[in-house]
Amino acid sequence: VALLLGLCAYVGDAQTVVTAAQLDPNTDAVGGAYAQTGGSKAFGDLIYEWSPEDLTLDIRCLGVEMDDTNWWVTGANDMAGAFLYRFDAANTTLLNSYPQGNTGWGWRDIAYDGTYLYCSDSFVIEEVDPATGGVTGTTIASPISPARALAYDSVRDLFWTGSFSSDIYSVTRGGTSTAYGTILGGTYGAAYDTPTDMVWIWDQTSGSGVNAHEFNPATGTFTGNNWDGDSGLVGIAGGACIFDHTTHGHVFAGLQQAAPDTVSVYEFGQ
């Protein structure tokens, strides 16, 4: 059932202490102690961070997703080529580096439907087998190139996407897309939250460059609920995902393109 919900659970994590300089604007002032020992914090508060760049030496980490057992991160096509990286659940070990085979910039955000991963670097969303890290040959037409922000909606069995200042789109498995005239300036990541039936967009537009905005699929509009994800990295938004962490509960993870590229995990209990 958890697979169908697009959620996952895993044990443990390697946590970076959240220093005073990194305190989230929504903090309740327990700071680094919470990152190590747990506790009760407010919605949108930073829990812990880890850097895929430190483990891969790839300075172009972009998308992020958590399946049932592993973290996944996309790396852009720089001097070493474009890769899909698989990490252990504790985010301490790089397990595999799979060449994407793309000649362009490479895959951006990642979606997960409980069986396959989905990524895009063109007008096509590609299905990826987590067992091999390779494409299956199944593709879905995208209304934009690339389908930069990407999230799987388990209730409607479709995908949500957007790119920078584009509309937000729903895309069926058959490639039928619907545009919602709701625009942000820097849409880069997307994550679907099953319990609330909401989509969250990880956006580069304003403030710190890492802002989460709640989008209602039922109305096709933003709800006005949003929060600033700044953790002191001075980064901009990459990909995003939502999942169930066995220690911290329901959490939101957003990649920050920073120095180094970092996955920030936030309180998200609903």
Tab-separated table of C-alpha atoms in Angstrom:
chain	number	residue	atom	x	y	z
A	1	VAL	CA	0.000	0.000	0.000
A	2	ALA	CA	2.826	2.370	0.857
A	3	LEU	CA	4.205	1.857	-2.628
A	4	LEU	CA	0.937	2.890	-4.220
A	5	LEU	CA	0.792	5.958	-2.054
A	6	GLY	CA	4.133	7.062	-3.386
A	7	LEU	CA	5.508	7.139	0.142
A	8	CYS	CA	8.305	5.180	1.720
A	9	ALA	CA	9.937	4.404	5.028
A	10	TYR	CA	13.506	3.600	5.900
A	11	VAL	CA	15.758	3.284	8.895
A	12	GLY	CA	18.362	5.807	9.924
A	13	ASP	CA	20.220	8.685	8.347
A	14	ALA	CA	23.592	10.356	8.535
A	15	GLN	CA	22.741	13.787	9.838
A	16	THR	CA	24.596	17.038	9.534
A	17	VAL	CA	24.320	19.129	12.673
A	18	VAL	CA	22.280	22.230	11.985
A	19	THR	CA	24.404	25.095	13.261
A	20	ALA	CA	23.178	28.432	14.523
A	21	ALA	CA	24.038	29.954	11.144
A	22	GLN	CA	21.788	27.426	9.387
A	23	LEU	CA	18.672	27.784	11.506
A	24	ASP	CA	15.532	27.718	9.425
A	25	PRO	CA	13.393	30.894	9.559
A	26	ASN	CA	10.561	28.760	10.985
A	27	THR	CA	12.718	27.422	13.798
A	28	ASP	CA	11.482	26.941	17.332
A	29	ALA	CA	15.062	27.570	18.534
A	30	VAL	CA	16.087	24.000	19.330
A	31	GLY	CA	18.390	24.080	16.306
A	32	GLY	CA	21.148	21.495	16.058
A	33	ALA	CA	19.915	19.504	19.027
A	34	TYR	CA	16.856	18.506	17.048
A	35	ALA	CA	18.948	17.372	14.097
A	36	GLN	CA	20.620	14.835	16.344
A	37	THR	CA	18.077	13.857	18.955
A	38	GLY	CA	14.618	14.437	17.465
A	39	GLY	CA	11.809	16.396	19.015
A	40	SER	CA	8.848	18.517	18.090
A	41	LYS	CA	9.316	21.293	15.574
A	42	ALA	CA	7.086	23.394	13.385
A	43	PHE	CA	5.978	22.644	9.836
A	44	GLY	CA	8.747	23.579	7.403
A	45	ASP	CA	11.564	23.553	9.950
A	46	LEU	CA	14.904	22.068	8.935
A	47	ILE	CA	15.654	18.639	10.407
A	48	TYR	CA	18.927	17.576	8.779
A	49	GLU	CA	21.000	17.895	5.615
A	50	TRP	CA	23.355	15.747	3.545
A	51	SER	CA	25.418	16.480	0.451
A	52	PRO	CA	25.331	14.236	-2.633
A	53	GLU	CA	28.080	16.427	-4.079
A	54	ASP	CA	30.420	15.406	-1.266
A	55	LEU	CA	29.837	11.728	-2.087
A	56	THR	CA	30.005	12.015	-5.888
A	57	LEU	CA	32.245	15.063	-6.467
A	58	ASP	CA	29.576	16.114	-8.964
A	59	ILE	CA	29.028	19.880	-8.747
A	60	ARG	CA	25.813	19.723	-10.819
A	61	CYS	CA	23.442	17.698	-8.618
A	62	LEU	CA	19.855	18.549	-9.585
A	63	GLY	CA	16.976	16.150	-8.863
A	64	VAL	CA	16.239	14.080	-5.760
A	65	GLU	CA	13.885	11.222	-4.864
A	66	MET	CA	13.587	8.615	-2.119
A	67	ASP	CA	12.205	5.167	-2.969
A	68	ASP	CA	11.651	2.424	-0.433
A	69	THR	CA	15.329	1.797	0.247
A	70	ASN	CA	17.502	4.347	-1.546
A	71	TRP	CA	18.086	7.995	-2.268
A	72	TRP	CA	18.367	8.935	-5.958
A	73	VAL	CA	19.986	12.094	-7.346
A	74	THR	CA	20.521	13.275	-10.916
A	75	GLY	CA	23.775	14.891	-11.992
A	76	ALA	CA	23.926	17.212	-15.010
A	77	ASN	CA	26.050	16.687	-18.089
A	78	ASP	CA	29.252	18.422	-17.044
A	79	MET	CA	32.802	17.278	-17.869
A	80	ALA	CA	32.148	13.773	-16.526
A	81	GLY	CA	28.808	13.315	-18.321
A	82	ALA	CA	25.287	13.033	-16.932
A	83	PHE	CA	24.649	10.434	-14.228
A	84	LEU	CA	21.893	9.001	-12.073
A	85	TYR	CA	23.256	8.325	-8.581
A	86	ARG	CA	21.943	5.793	-6.063
A	87	PHE	CA	22.775	6.175	-2.350
A	88	ASP	CA	22.008	4.066	0.686
A	89	ALA	CA	19.115	5.058	2.933
A	90	ALA	CA	21.523	6.420	5.523
A	91	ASN	CA	22.882	8.806	2.859
A	92	THR	CA	26.466	7.898	3.714
A	93	THR	CA	27.448	5.711	0.742
A	94	LEU	CA	27.313	6.110	-3.022
A	95	LEU	CA	26.139	2.716	-4.287
A	96	ASN	CA	25.930	3.229	-8.047
A	97	SER	CA	26.620	5.820	-10.735
A	98	TYR	CA	24.503	5.098	-13.818
A	99	PRO	CA	25.270	7.004	-17.053
A	100	GLN	CA	22.096	8.674	-18.311
A	101	GLY	CA	23.081	8.456	-21.958
A	102	ASN	CA	21.825	11.980	-22.599
A	103	THR	CA	23.650	14.432	-24.836
A	104	GLY	CA	21.853	17.449	-23.390
A	105	TRP	CA	22.018	18.929	-19.900
A	106	GLY	CA	20.643	15.745	-18.378
A	107	TRP	CA	17.709	14.721	-16.220
A	108	ARG	CA	16.386	17.209	-13.681
A	109	ASP	CA	13.847	16.298	-10.999
A	110	ILE	CA	12.844	12.672	-10.299
A	111	ALA	CA	9.422	11.118	-9.649
A	112	TYR	CA	8.680	7.667	-8.217
A	113	ASP	CA	5.441	5.693	-8.652
A	114	GLY	CA	6.274	2.830	-6.309
A	115	THR	CA	7.869	0.754	-9.088
A	116	TYR	CA	9.751	3.004	-11.493
A	117	LEU	CA	11.572	6.323	-11.461
A	118	TYR	CA	10.742	9.036	-13.992
A	119	CYS	CA	13.036	11.772	-15.324
A	120	SER	CA	13.212	14.233	-18.203
A	121	ASP	CA	15.688	16.339	-20.164
A	122	SER	CA	13.452	17.004	-23.206
A	123	PHE	CA	9.827	16.885	-24.376
A	124	VAL	CA	9.815	13.294	-23.093
A	125	ILE	CA	9.487	11.822	-19.596
A	126	GLU	CA	11.541	8.633	-19.402
A	127	GLU	CA	10.749	5.624	-17.216
A	128	VAL	CA	13.778	4.271	-15.339
A	129	ASP	CA	14.129	0.855	-13.691
A	130	PRO	CA	15.651	1.260	-10.199
A	131	ALA	CA	17.034	-2.279	-10.425
A	132	THR	CA	19.323	-1.343	-13.305
A	133	GLY	CA	19.411	2.455	-13.355
A	134	GLY	CA	18.555	2.270	-17.040
A	135	VAL	CA	15.566	3.392	-19.080
A	136	THR	CA	12.854	0.817	-19.768
A	137	GLY	CA	11.900	2.192	-23.167
A	138	THR	CA	8.556	3.497	-21.907
A	139	THR	CA	8.196	7.223	-22.481
A	140	ILE	CA	5.526	9.848	-21.853
A	141	ALA	CA	5.118	12.985	-23.949
A	142	SER	CA	5.758	16.175	-21.982
A	143	PRO	CA	4.159	19.556	-22.786
A	144	ILE	CA	7.392	21.339	-21.855
A	145	SER	CA	11.102	20.691	-22.328
A	146	PRO	CA	12.314	19.529	-19.982
A	147	ALA	CA	9.668	18.322	-17.535
A	148	ARG	CA	11.895	20.018	-14.992
A	149	ALA	CA	9.853	19.691	-11.799
A	150	LEU	CA	8.287	16.238	-11.679
A	151	ALA	CA	5.998	14.498	-9.191
A	152	TYR	CA	3.816	11.391	-9.354
A	153	ASP	CA	0.206	11.747	-8.183
A	154	SER	CA	-0.860	8.344	-6.811
A	155	VAL	CA	-4.531	9.322	-6.455
A	156	ARG	CA	-4.986	10.309	-10.120
A	157	ASP	CA	-2.210	8.096	-11.534
A	158	LEU	CA	-0.610	10.977	-13.395
A	159	PHE	CA	2.322	13.376	-13.165
A	160	TRP	CA	2.681	17.050	-12.278
A	161	THR	CA	5.324	19.168	-13.933
A	162	GLY	CA	6.456	22.703	-14.627
A	163	SER	CA	9.621	24.523	-15.630
A	164	PHE	CA	10.695	27.911	-14.331
A	165	SER	CA	7.912	30.356	-15.383
A	166	SER	CA	5.773	27.842	-17.283
A	167	ASP	CA	2.237	26.822	-16.353
A	168	ILE	CA	1.809	23.944	-13.946
A	169	TYR	CA	0.744	20.867	-15.943
A	170	SER	CA	-0.831	17.520	-15.223
A	171	VAL	CA	0.333	14.753	-17.570
A	172	THR	CA	-1.352	11.363	-17.911
A	173	ARG	CA	0.583	8.177	-18.645
A	174	GLY	CA	-0.765	8.429	-22.168
A	175	GLY	CA	0.779	11.879	-22.597
A	176	THR	CA	-2.387	13.974	-22.343
A	177	SER	CA	-1.548	17.226	-20.599
A	178	THR	CA	-3.668	19.919	-18.994
A	179	ALA	CA	-2.263	23.381	-18.344
A	180	TYR	CA	-3.190	25.320	-15.227
A	181	GLY	CA	-2.583	29.030	-15.660
A	182	THR	CA	-0.799	29.269	-12.367
A	183	ILE	CA	2.765	30.479	-12.697
A	184	LEU	CA	5.781	30.905	-10.457
A	185	GLY	CA	9.053	32.347	-11.648
A	186	GLY	CA	11.450	29.517	-10.849
A	187	THR	CA	9.684	26.138	-10.695
A	188	TYR	CA	12.343	23.432	-10.376
A	189	GLY	CA	11.116	20.632	-8.081
A	190	ALA	CA	7.746	19.050	-7.327
A	191	ALA	CA	6.464	16.579	-4.743
A	192	TYR	CA	3.022	15.062	-4.237
A	193	ASP	CA	1.666	14.679	-0.700
A	194	THR	CA	-0.821	11.785	-0.572
A	195	PRO	CA	-2.382	12.452	2.877
A	196	THR	CA	-3.461	15.984	1.921
A	197	ASP	CA	-3.813	15.448	-1.852
A	198	MET	CA	-1.597	18.470	-2.496
A	199	VAL	CA	1.372	19.140	-4.758
A	200	TRP	CA	4.298	21.141	-3.427
A	201	ILE	CA	6.462	23.154	-5.828
A	202	TRP	CA	10.101	23.830	-4.893
A	203	ASP	CA	10.797	27.236	-6.420
A	204	GLN	CA	13.820	29.462	-7.059
A	205	THR	CA	12.001	32.757	-7.482
A	206	SER	CA	12.141	34.910	-4.381
A	207	GLY	CA	13.748	35.336	-0.986
A	208	SER	CA	16.473	32.782	-0.414
A	209	GLY	CA	15.910	30.958	-3.702
A	210	VAL	CA	14.414	27.886	-1.972
A	211	ASN	CA	10.688	28.314	-1.418
A	212	ALA	CA	7.930	25.696	-1.164
A	213	HIS	CA	4.448	26.519	-2.494
A	214	GLU	CA	1.338	24.374	-2.017
A	215	PHE	CA	-0.721	23.672	-5.158
A	216	ASN	CA	-4.237	22.205	-5.015
A	217	PRO	CA	-4.853	19.687	-7.845
A	218	ALA	CA	-8.622	19.849	-7.279
A	219	THR	CA	-8.782	23.571	-8.063
A	220	GLY	CA	-5.652	23.972	-10.176
A	221	THR	CA	-4.486	26.892	-8.079
A	222	PHE	CA	-1.951	27.660	-5.381
A	223	THR	CA	-3.424	27.733	-1.890
A	224	GLY	CA	-1.263	30.546	-0.545
A	225	ASN	CA	0.489	28.210	1.877
A	226	ASN	CA	4.234	28.522	1.426
A	227	TRP	CA	7.461	28.636	3.394
A	228	ASP	CA	11.065	29.706	2.927
A	229	GLY	CA	13.501	26.794	2.955
A	230	ASP	CA	16.645	28.852	3.498
A	231	SER	CA	19.125	26.977	5.692
A	232	GLY	CA	22.085	29.300	5.264
A	233	LEU	CA	23.455	27.598	2.126
A	234	VAL	CA	22.714	30.529	-0.211
A	235	GLY	CA	21.522	28.019	-2.797
A	236	ILE	CA	18.690	27.770	-5.313
A	237	ALA	CA	16.032	25.090	-5.604
A	238	GLY	CA	16.605	21.761	-7.335
A	239	GLY	CA	14.358	18.697	-7.145
A	240	ALA	CA	12.043	17.665	-4.307
A	241	CYS	CA	10.220	14.704	-2.774
A	242	ILE	CA	7.982	13.797	0.180
A	243	PHE	CA	8.244	10.535	2.104
A	244	ASP	CA	7.841	8.854	5.484
A	245	HIS	CA	11.012	8.667	7.570
A	246	THR	CA	10.995	6.091	10.345
A	247	THR	CA	12.702	8.478	12.776
A	248	HIS	CA	11.356	11.870	11.778
A	249	GLY	CA	7.951	10.919	10.341
A	250	HIS	CA	6.429	12.652	7.320
A	251	VAL	CA	9.115	14.848	5.748
A	252	PHE	CA	9.828	17.040	2.726
A	253	ALA	CA	13.238	16.869	1.047
A	254	GLY	CA	14.427	19.603	-1.292
A	255	LEU	CA	17.744	19.718	-3.104
A	256	GLN	CA	19.568	23.026	-2.883
A	257	GLN	CA	22.003	23.828	-5.687
A	258	ALA	CA	24.676	25.360	-3.509
A	259	ALA	CA	28.300	24.904	-2.481
A	260	PRO	CA	28.090	22.014	-1.940
A	261	ASP	CA	24.840	20.780	-3.501
A	262	THR	CA	22.781	19.652	-0.522
A	263	VAL	CA	19.575	17.759	0.230
A	264	SER	CA	17.691	19.532	3.020
A	265	VAL	CA	15.049	17.569	4.935
A	266	TYR	CA	12.217	19.502	6.602
A	267	GLU	CA	9.456	18.842	9.101
A	268	PHE	CA	6.273	18.085	7.172
A	269	GLY	CA	3.869	16.280	9.495
A	270	GLN	CA	0.286	17.094	8.514
